[in-house]
Coordinates of C-alpha atoms and ligand atoms in Angstrom, one line a residue:
X1 CA 122.6 88.2 108.3
X2 CA 120.7 88.6 105.0
X3 CA 121.8 91.7 103.1
X4 CA 119.5 93.7 100.8
X5 CA 120.6 96.4 98.4
X6 CA 117.9 98.8 97.0
X7 CA 119.0 100.5 93.8
X8 CA 117.2 103.8 93.3
X9 CA 116.5 106.1 96.3
X10 CA 113.3 107.8 94.8
X11 CA 109.7 107.9 95.7
X12 CA 109.4 104.1 95.4
X13 CA 112.9 102.8 96.6
X14 CA 113.3 105.2 99.5
X15 CA 110.1 104.5 101.5
X16 CA 110.0 100.8 100.5
X17 CA 113.5 100.1 101.7
X18 CA 113.0 102.1 104.8
X19 CA 109.9 100.1 105.8
X20 CA 111.7 96.8 105.1
X21 CA 114.4 97.9 107.5
X22 CA 111.9 98.9 110.1
X23 CA 110.1 95.7 110.0
X24 CA 113.2 93.3 109.6
X25 CA 115.7 94.5 112.2
X26 CA 117.8 91.3 111.4
X27 CA 118.2 92.4 107.8
X28 CA 120.8 95.0 106.7
X29 CA 119.3 97.3 104.0
X30 CA 121.6 99.5 101.9
X31 CA 119.9 102.0 99.6
X32 CA 122.1 103.2 96.7
X33 CA 121.7 105.8 94.0
X34 CA 123.9 107.5 91.4
X35 CA 122.6 110.9 92.4
X36 CA 125.0 112.3 95.1
X37 CA 122.6 115.0 96.0
X38 CA 119.7 112.5 96.6
X39 CA 121.9 110.4 98.8
X40 CA 123.2 113.2 100.8
X41 CA 119.6 114.5 101.4
X42 CA 118.6 111.0 102.6
X43 CA 121.5 111.2 105.1
X44 CA 120.5 114.7 106.2
X45 CA 117.8 116.2 108.4
X46 CA 115.7 117.2 105.4
X47 CA 114.8 114.2 103.4
X48 CA 114.6 114.6 99.6
X49 CA 110.8 113.7 99.4
X50 CA 107.9 114.6 101.7
X51 CA 105.8 111.7 102.7
X52 CA 103.9 111.6 106.0
X53 CA 105.6 109.3 108.6
X54 CA 108.7 108.7 106.4
X55 CA 111.0 110.9 108.5
X56 CA 110.2 108.9 111.7
X57 CA 110.9 105.6 110.0
X58 CA 114.2 106.8 108.6
X59 CA 115.3 108.4 111.8
X60 CA 114.5 105.1 113.7
X61 CA 116.6 102.8 111.4
X62 CA 119.2 105.0 109.8
X63 CA 122.7 104.1 111.2
X64 CA 121.3 100.8 112.5
X65 CA 120.2 98.5 109.7
X66 CA 119.5 101.2 107.1
X67 CA 122.1 103.1 105.2
X68 CA 122.1 105.4 102.1
X69 CA 125.1 105.4 99.9
X70 CA 126.5 106.2 96.4
X71 CA 128.8 103.2 96.5
X72 CA 126.6 101.2 94.2
X73 CA 129.3 98.6 93.4
X74 CA 130.1 97.7 97.0
X75 CA 126.5 97.1 98.0
X76 CA 125.6 95.2 94.9
X77 CA 128.6 92.9 95.6
X78 CA 127.6 92.3 99.2
X79 CA 123.8 91.8 98.8
X80 CA 121.8 88.5 98.6
X81 CA 118.7 90.2 97.3
X82 CA 118.7 93.4 95.1
X83 CA 115.6 95.5 94.7
X84 CA 115.6 97.7 91.6
X85 CA 113.5 100.8 91.9
X86 CA 115.0 103.1 89.2
X87 CA 112.9 105.4 87.1
X88 CA 111.2 104.1 83.9
X89 CA 110.0 107.2 82.2
X90 CA 108.2 107.4 78.8
X91 CA 110.7 107.3 75.9
X92 CA 111.1 110.8 74.4
X93 CA 112.7 109.8 71.1
X94 CA 113.3 106.8 68.8
X95 CA 111.1 103.7 68.5
X96 CA 108.0 104.0 70.6
X97 CA 108.7 107.7 71.5
X98 CA 105.9 109.2 73.6
X99 CA 104.5 105.8 74.6
X100 CA 107.0 103.0 75.4
X101 CA 108.8 102.8 78.7
X102 CA 112.5 104.1 78.6
X103 CA 114.4 101.2 80.2
X104 CA 117.8 102.9 79.9
X105 CA 118.2 103.2 83.8
X106 CA 117.1 99.6 84.2
X107 CA 119.5 98.3 81.7
X108 CA 122.4 100.2 83.2
X109 CA 121.4 99.0 86.7
X110 CA 121.3 95.4 85.3
X111 CA 124.7 95.7 83.7
X112 CA 126.2 97.0 86.9
X113 CA 124.7 94.1 88.8
X114 CA 126.2 91.6 86.2
X115 CA 129.6 93.3 86.5
X116 CA 129.7 93.4 90.3
X117 CA 128.1 90.0 91.3
X118 CA 130.5 87.3 92.4
X119 CA 127.8 85.1 94.0
X120 CA 124.2 84.1 93.2
X121 CA 121.6 86.8 93.6
X122 CA 117.9 87.4 93.5
X123 CA 116.9 90.5 91.5
X124 CA 113.6 92.0 92.4
X125 CA 111.8 94.3 89.9
X126 CA 110.1 97.0 92.0
X127 CA 109.7 99.8 89.5
X128 CA 106.9 99.5 87.0
X129 CA 108.1 97.8 83.8
X130 CA 106.5 96.6 80.6
X131 CA 105.3 93.0 80.6
X132 CA 108.2 90.6 79.7
X133 CA 111.0 93.0 81.0
X134 CA 112.3 90.2 83.2
X135 CA 113.2 88.2 80.1
X136 CA 115.4 91.1 78.8
X137 CA 117.0 91.6 82.2
X138 CA 117.8 87.8 82.4
X139 CA 119.6 88.0 79.0
X140 CA 121.7 91.0 80.1
X141 CA 122.6 89.3 83.4
X142 CA 123.4 85.9 82.0
X143 CA 125.4 87.2 79.1
X144 CA 127.5 89.6 81.2
X145 CA 128.1 87.9 84.5
X146 CA 131.1 86.0 85.9
X147 CA 131.2 82.3 85.3
X148 CA 128.9 80.2 87.5
X149 CA 127.0 83.1 89.1
X150 CA 123.3 82.5 88.9
X151 CA 120.4 85.0 89.0
X152 CA 116.7 84.6 89.6
X153 CA 114.4 87.5 88.6
X154 CA 111.3 88.2 90.5
X155 CA 108.6 90.7 89.9
X156 CA 107.3 92.4 93.1
X157 CA 105.4 95.5 91.9
X158 CA 104.9 98.4 94.3
X159 CA 101.3 99.4 94.9
X160 CA 101.9 102.3 97.3
X161 CA 100.3 105.7 96.7
X162 CA 102.3 108.8 97.4
X163 CA 101.0 110.7 100.4
X164 CA 100.1 107.4 102.2
X165 CA 103.2 105.4 101.2
X166 CA 104.2 104.4 104.7
X167 CA 100.8 103.3 105.6
X168 CA 100.4 101.4 102.3
X169 CA 103.7 99.6 102.9
X170 CA 103.0 98.8 106.6
X171 CA 99.5 97.6 105.9
X172 CA 99.3 96.6 102.2
X173 CA 96.1 95.3 100.5
X174 CA 98.3 92.6 99.0
X175 CA 101.9 91.8 98.1
X176 CA 102.4 90.3 94.7
X177 CA 105.5 88.1 93.9
X178 CA 106.0 86.7 90.5
X179 CA 108.7 84.2 89.7
X180 CA 109.9 81.7 87.1
X181 CA 108.3 78.3 87.2
X182 CA 110.6 75.4 88.4
X183 CA 112.4 74.7 91.7
X184 CA 114.9 77.5 91.5
X185 CA 112.2 80.1 90.8
X186 CA 110.1 78.7 93.5
X187 CA 112.9 78.9 96.0
X188 CA 113.6 82.6 95.1
X189 CA 109.9 83.4 95.5
X190 CA 109.9 81.8 99.0
X191 CA 113.0 83.8 99.9
X192 CA 111.4 87.1 99.1
X193 CA 108.2 86.0 100.7
X194 CA 110.2 85.3 103.9
X195 CA 111.0 89.0 104.1
X196 CA 107.4 90.1 103.8
X197 CA 106.4 87.4 106.3
X198 CA 108.0 89.6 109.0
X199 CA 104.8 91.8 109.0
X200 CA 102.4 90.9 106.2
X201 CA 99.7 88.3 106.9
X202 CA 100.2 85.2 104.8
X203 CA 96.8 85.5 103.0
X204 CA 97.8 88.9 101.6
X205 CA 100.9 87.6 99.9
X206 CA 100.0 86.4 96.3
X207 CA 102.4 84.4 94.3
X208 CA 102.0 84.3 90.4
X209 CA 104.0 83.7 87.3
X210 CA 106.5 86.5 86.3
X211 CA 104.3 87.9 83.5
X212 CA 101.1 88.1 85.5
X213 CA 103.0 90.1 88.2
X214 CA 104.5 92.5 85.7
X215 CA 101.2 93.0 83.9
X216 CA 99.2 93.3 87.1
X217 CA 100.9 96.6 87.9
X218 CA 100.2 98.2 84.5
X219 CA 96.6 96.8 84.7
X220 CA 96.1 98.2 88.3
X221 CA 97.1 101.7 87.3
X222 CA 95.1 101.6 84.0
X223 CA 92.0 100.5 85.9
X224 CA 92.3 103.2 88.5
X225 CA 93.0 106.0 85.9
X226 CA 90.0 104.7 83.9
X227 CA 87.7 105.1 86.9
X228 CA 88.8 108.8 87.2
X229 CA 88.3 109.4 83.5
X230 CA 84.9 107.8 83.7
X231 CA 83.7 109.9 86.6
X232 CA 85.3 113.0 85.1
X233 CA 83.4 112.3 81.8
X234 CA 80.2 112.1 83.9
X235 CA 81.1 115.4 85.5
X236 CA 80.9 117.2 82.2
X237 CA 77.5 115.6 81.5
X238 CA 76.2 116.6 85.0
X239 CA 77.1 120.3 84.3
X240 CA 74.8 120.4 81.3
X241 CA 71.9 118.2 82.5
X242 CA 71.3 119.4 86.1
X243 CA 72.6 116.2 87.7
X244 CA 75.1 116.7 90.7
X245 CA 78.4 114.7 90.4
X246 CA 78.7 114.3 94.2
X247 CA 75.1 112.6 94.2
X248 CA 76.1 110.5 91.3
X249 CA 79.4 109.4 93.0
X250 CA 77.6 108.6 96.1
X251 CA 75.0 106.5 94.3
X252 CA 77.6 104.6 92.4
X253 CA 79.7 104.1 95.5
X254 CA 76.9 102.2 97.2
X255 CA 76.8 99.6 94.4
X256 CA 79.0 97.0 95.9
X257 CA 80.0 95.9 92.3
X258 CA 81.6 99.4 91.9
X259 CA 82.5 100.3 95.4
X260 CA 83.4 103.7 97.0
X261 CA 87.0 104.5 96.0
X262 CA 88.4 106.6 93.1
X263 CA 85.0 108.2 92.3
X264 CA 86.1 111.8 93.1
X265 CA 85.6 114.1 90.1
X266 CA 88.6 116.4 89.7
X267 CA 90.5 118.7 87.4
X268 CA 92.2 115.5 86.1
X269 CA 94.5 112.8 87.4
X270 CA 98.2 113.4 87.6
X271 CA 101.3 111.6 89.1
X272 CA 104.2 109.8 87.7
X273 CA 102.3 106.5 87.1
X274 CA 98.9 106.8 85.4
X275 CA 99.7 108.4 82.1
X276 CA 103.1 106.8 81.7
X277 CA 101.7 103.3 82.4
X278 CA 98.6 103.6 80.2
X279 CA 100.9 104.9 77.3
X280 CA 103.1 102.0 78.0
X281 CA 100.1 99.6 77.8
X282 CA 99.0 101.3 74.6
X283 CA 102.4 100.7 73.1
X284 CA 102.5 97.1 74.1
X285 CA 99.0 96.5 72.6
X286 CA 100.0 98.2 69.4
X287 CA 103.2 96.1 69.2
X288 CA 101.1 93.0 69.5
X289 CA 98.7 94.2 66.7
X290 CA 95.8 94.8 69.2
X291 CA 94.8 98.2 67.8
X292 CA 91.3 98.3 69.3
X293 CA 92.5 97.6 72.7
X294 CA 95.2 100.3 72.3
X295 CA 92.6 102.8 71.2
X296 CA 90.3 101.9 74.2
X297 CA 93.1 102.8 76.7
X298 CA 94.2 105.8 74.8
X299 CA 90.7 107.2 75.3
X300 CA 91.3 107.3 79.1
X301 CA 94.1 109.8 78.6
X302 CA 92.2 111.9 76.1
X303 CA 89.4 112.3 78.6
X304 CA 92.0 113.4 81.2
X305 CA 93.4 116.0 78.8
X306 CA 89.9 117.2 78.0
X307 CA 89.1 117.5 81.7
X308 CA 92.1 119.8 82.2
X309 CA 91.4 122.0 79.1
X310 CA 87.7 122.2 80.0
X311 CA 88.7 123.6 83.4
X312 CA 90.9 126.3 81.8
X313 CA 88.1 127.2 79.3
X314 CA 85.6 127.5 82.2
X315 CA 87.9 130.0 84.0
X316 CA 88.5 132.1 81.0
X317 CA 85.0 132.1 79.6
X318 CA 83.4 132.9 83.0
X319 CA 85.8 135.8 83.7
X320 CA 84.3 137.7 80.7
X321 CA 86.3 135.7 78.1
X322 CA 89.6 137.0 79.1
X323 CA 92.1 136.6 82.0
X324 CA 94.7 138.8 80.3
X325 CA 96.5 140.8 83.0
X326 CA 94.3 139.5 85.8
X327 CA 95.7 138.0 88.9
X328 CA 94.7 134.4 89.4
X329 CA 95.6 132.7 92.6
X330 CA 96.6 129.0 92.2
X331 CA 96.1 127.1 95.4
X332 CA 97.9 123.8 95.2
X333 CA 100.5 122.6 92.7
X334 CA 101.4 119.0 93.8
X335 CA 99.5 116.2 91.8
X336 CA 97.5 115.4 95.0
X337 CA 97.7 116.3 98.7
X338 CA 100.3 115.2 101.2
X339 CA 103.1 114.9 98.7
X340 CA 105.7 117.3 97.3
X341 CA 105.6 115.5 93.9
X342 CA 104.6 117.5 90.9
X343 CA 105.2 114.9 88.2
X344 CA 102.5 115.2 85.6
X345 CA 100.4 117.3 88.0
X346 CA 97.3 118.8 86.3
X347 CA 98.5 122.1 87.7
X348 CA 101.2 122.3 85.0
X349 CA 98.6 122.1 82.2
X350 CA 96.1 124.4 83.9
X351 CA 98.8 127.0 84.7
X352 CA 100.2 126.9 81.2
X353 CA 96.6 127.3 79.7
X354 CA 96.0 130.3 81.9
X355 CA 99.4 131.8 81.0
X356 CA 98.5 131.2 77.4
X357 CA 95.6 133.7 77.9
X358 CA 98.1 136.1 79.6
X359 CA 96.9 135.7 83.2
X360 CA 99.2 136.7 86.0
X361 CA 99.6 133.7 88.4
X362 CA 100.2 133.8 92.1
X363 CA 100.9 130.2 93.1
X364 CA 101.0 128.7 96.6
X365 CA 101.5 125.1 97.6
X366 CA 102.4 124.0 101.2
X367 CA 105.1 121.5 100.1
X368 CA 106.3 122.2 96.6
X369 CA 109.4 124.4 96.3
X370 CA 109.7 127.5 94.3
X371 CA 112.4 126.0 92.2
X372 CA 110.3 123.0 91.3
X373 CA 107.4 125.2 90.2
X374 CA 109.7 127.3 88.1
X375 CA 111.2 124.2 86.5
X376 CA 107.8 122.7 85.8
X377 CA 106.6 126.0 84.1
X378 CA 109.8 126.6 82.4
X379 CA 108.6 128.9 79.6
X380 CA 110.9 131.9 79.7
X381 CA 108.5 134.5 78.3
X382 CA 105.7 133.5 80.6
X383 CA 107.6 133.0 83.9
X384 CA 107.6 136.7 84.5
X385 CA 103.8 136.5 85.0
X386 CA 104.3 134.0 87.7
X387 CA 104.9 134.6 91.3
X388 CA 105.3 131.9 93.9
X389 CA 104.3 132.9 97.4
X390 CA 104.4 131.4 100.8
X391 CA 100.8 131.5 101.9
X392 CA 97.2 131.3 100.6
X393 CA 96.2 134.8 101.8
X394 CA 99.2 136.4 100.0
X395 CA 98.3 134.4 96.8
X396 CA 94.7 135.5 96.9
X397 CA 95.2 139.2 97.8
X398 CA 93.9 141.4 95.0
X399 CA 93.2 138.4 92.9
X400 CA 90.2 138.2 90.4
X401 CA 89.9 134.5 90.8
X402 CA 91.1 131.4 92.7
X403 CA 91.8 128.0 91.2
X404 CA 92.0 125.2 93.7
X405 CA 94.2 122.5 91.9
X406 CA 95.2 120.3 94.9
X407 CA 93.0 119.1 97.7
X408 CA 95.3 120.2 100.6
X409 CA 93.3 120.1 103.9
X410 CA 94.4 123.7 104.8
X411 CA 92.5 125.1 101.8
X412 CA 89.3 123.8 103.4
X413 CA 89.7 125.8 106.5
X414 CA 90.9 129.2 105.2
X415 CA 89.1 132.3 106.4
X416 CA 87.2 132.8 103.2
X417 CA 85.5 135.9 104.5
X418 CA 89.0 137.5 104.9
X419 CA 90.0 136.1 101.5
X420 CA 86.9 137.6 99.8
X421 CA 87.5 141.0 101.4
X422 CA 91.0 141.2 99.9
X423 CA 89.9 140.2 96.4
X424 CA 88.8 142.1 93.3
X425 CA 85.1 141.9 92.6
X426 CA 83.4 139.9 91.3
X427 CA 85.5 137.3 93.2
X428 CA 85.6 133.9 91.4
X429 CA 86.5 130.5 92.9
X430 CA 87.1 127.5 90.6
X431 CA 87.3 124.4 92.8
X432 CA 89.1 121.8 90.7
X433 CA 89.0 119.3 93.7
X434 CA 85.4 119.8 95.0
X435 CA 86.7 120.4 98.5
X436 CA 84.9 123.6 99.3
X437 CA 81.4 124.3 100.7
X438 CA 79.7 126.0 97.8
X439 CA 76.7 127.4 99.7
X440 CA 78.9 128.9 102.4
X441 CA 81.2 130.6 99.8
X442 CA 78.2 131.8 97.8
X443 CA 76.7 133.4 100.9
X444 CA 80.0 135.3 101.5
X445 CA 79.7 136.7 98.0
X446 CA 82.0 134.5 95.8
X447 CA 80.9 133.1 92.5
X448 CA 81.8 129.4 92.8
X449 CA 82.4 126.9 90.1
X450 CA 83.0 123.3 91.1
X451 CA 83.4 120.2 89.0
X452 CA 80.2 118.4 87.9
X453 CA 77.8 120.9 89.5
X454 CA 74.8 121.9 87.3
X455 CA 75.9 124.8 85.3
X456 CA 72.5 126.6 85.6
X457 CA 73.3 127.3 89.3
X458 CA 76.6 128.7 88.4
X459 CA 75.1 130.8 85.6
X460 CA 72.5 132.2 88.0
X461 CA 75.4 133.3 90.3
X462 CA 77.3 134.9 87.4
X463 CA 74.3 136.9 86.3
X464 CA 73.5 138.2 89.8
X465 CA 74.3 141.9 90.2
Ligands
LIG501 C1 73.0 94.7 85.5 C2 73.5 95.4 86.8 O1 74.5 94.6 87.4 C3 72.4 95.7 87.7 O2 72.9 96.4 88.9 C4 71.4 96.6 86.9 O3 70.3 97.0 87.7 C5 70.9 95.8 85.7 O4 72.1 95.5 84.9 P1 72.3 92.3 84.8 O5 72.2 92.8 83.4 O6 71.1 91.5 85.2 O7 72.5 93.4 85.9 O8 73.5 91.3 84.9 P2 75.1 91.5 85.4 O9 75.3 90.4 86.3 O10 75.4 92.8 85.9 O11 75.8 91.1 84.0 C6 75.6 91.9 82.9 C7 76.5 91.4 81.7 O12 77.9 91.6 82.1 C8 76.4 89.9 81.5 O13 76.4 89.6 80.2 C9 77.5 89.3 82.3 O14 77.9 88.1 81.8 C10 78.6 90.4 82.0 N1 79.6 90.4 83.0 C11 79.4 90.7 84.3 C12 80.9 90.1 82.6 O15 81.2 89.8 81.5 N2 81.9 90.1 83.6 C13 81.7 90.4 84.9 O16 82.7 90.5 85.7 C14 80.4 90.7 85.3
LIG502 C1 98.9 105.4 92.0 C2 98.1 104.2 92.4 O1 97.0 104.5 93.2 C3 99.0 103.2 93.1 O2 98.3 102.0 93.4 C4 100.2 102.9 92.3 O3 101.1 102.0 92.9 C5 101.0 104.2 91.9 O4 100.0 105.1 91.2 P1 99.6 107.7 93.1 O5 100.0 108.1 91.7 O6 100.6 107.9 94.2 O7 99.3 106.1 93.1 O8 98.3 108.5 93.5 P2 96.7 108.2 93.5 O9 96.1 108.5 94.8 O10 96.4 107.0 92.8 O11 96.2 109.5 92.6 C6 96.6 109.6 91.3 C7 95.8 110.8 90.7 O12 94.4 110.7 90.5 C8 96.1 112.2 91.5 O13 96.3 113.3 90.7 C9 94.7 112.3 92.3 O14 94.5 113.6 92.6 C10 93.8 111.8 91.2 N1 92.5 111.3 91.7 C11 92.5 110.2 92.6 C12 91.3 111.8 91.4 O15 91.2 112.8 90.6 N2 90.1 111.3 91.9 C13 90.1 110.2 92.7 O16 89.0 109.7 93.2 C14 91.3 109.6 93.1
LIG503 P1 110.2 106.5 91.4 O1 109.0 107.4 91.6 O2 110.0 105.4 90.4 O3 110.8 106.1 92.6 P2 112.4 108.5 91.1 O4 112.9 109.3 89.9 O5 111.9 109.2 92.3 O6 111.3 107.5 90.6 O7 113.6 107.6 91.6 C1 114.4 106.8 90.8 C2 115.8 106.9 91.3 O8 116.7 106.0 90.7 C3 116.5 108.3 91.1 O9 116.9 108.8 92.3 C4 117.7 107.9 90.2 O10 118.8 108.7 90.4 C5 118.0 106.5 90.5 N1 118.7 105.7 89.5 C6 118.5 105.7 88.1 N2 119.3 104.8 87.5 C7 120.1 104.4 88.5 C8 121.2 103.4 88.5 N3 121.7 102.9 87.3 N4 121.9 103.2 89.6 C9 121.5 103.7 90.8 N5 120.4 104.6 90.9 C10 119.8 104.9 89.7

């Protein structure tokens, strides 16, 4: 029986290993993590992350061919193939601070693998890493391992999106496997391909060299983020020219050269990947003397920051240039719908911006915990102006304005007549995700701002008696 060990039981490692276990009943999958609390949550009724469909998969396989453990050493020792899905945050100090990927967790995982391995193993890079990381990992492994033990490193980047992780894993657009050239590298690639062959059609499994696979992941996220910054930049222009962003997106989406996805204007992109990976790309370009290329990608992030601060400015300026002491309901805190993840969510910057103008925030998100929001907004003097509540009606009661920051489906179907009646007047809605029916809300009496809608319509509403 082939044994797999997955190091790192987070947003990537947990769902990925669970789906491998589901699709390969003949393979034993052990997921290990240094965090005891994470592992005990994976073994409990309430999983540590929310992801549609994940609970069903875990319940089906746990105790059969899927186990979660903190005994990292034992499972590394027993495994034939080791997937590494540890976190690679942006470095916060030292060389490359603020841009380069911090590979501390990766390095410590690699050293552990070197120490514990008494037989040949395939090491699979799952987490996003800078291009040529495999070279560094190879050095760590070969210089620290027992005599005669051989390692093959493969890059098999994860392309799942949070919120649709299980579907993305079960039915991927493609699976990318990069390996070393030569017979041993080739054999390792085939072995990993053999796992995906259980459920992924052959034509969707692409094999490349190691460096193409590593760089493809950074490129993929950079291209997606760039599309959002491009459409968001257009949204600012729409507001001042009378063009409508939804009409623009629709027109662009019908051009088959462009295609329909990732053209939704928003308050800005968030998530653990886009900003981190672009900064990492910027750092790699700079390290290679490619300053113009680095500046090109930096601009994608600048436009994203601009989009968030533009939103805050719109809220403050339209509410008579001050939100001081005013209750603002924040609907949604996660970086997108159907996830409990708040890493780099635009809601953090928007909330901090509003708090900077002394607003009182009442925040509701269907899946994000109170503790998490407090942690994310950890600014002692301001936290007293923040209350976190358990439904949208409570959040909006007596509020002067509503900011929609995550596109949760339930926000589309609220009883807005009831919401309006319980708010201060004039009642403002700032739709940072363009999910609401502006005409319907305007009829009820709201003053509605949505991203990329001609500003003269909005001004007319503001100036109505
Ligand atoms: C373009 C648009 O595609 C078309 O929709 C619009 O109406 C007019 O402008 P065109 O300029 O005729 O059409 O050629 P296109 O094939 O789009 O190429 C434009 C330039 O981009 C060329 O120099 C082409 O070589 C270059 N290009 C195109 C690339 O460098 N890489 C590509 O992948 C595609
Ligand atoms: C992303 C990539 O999509 C995925 O391929 C990669 O493997 C990991 O990073 P994820 O971060 O989970 O996935 O979410 P994604 O759906 O890409 O959204 C990222 C951010 O962009 C979210 O904040 C989302 O709200 C925003 N977004 C997305 C928009 O503002 N407009 C869009 O049209 C799409
Ligand atoms: P991602 O979104 O990339 O999955 P997470 O932070 O959710 O990121 O998950 C990464 C996981 O990796 C964390 O649970 C962390 O405790 C774990 N981890 C980090 N370093 C190690 C290590 N050396 N051994 C085992 N687990 C590790």
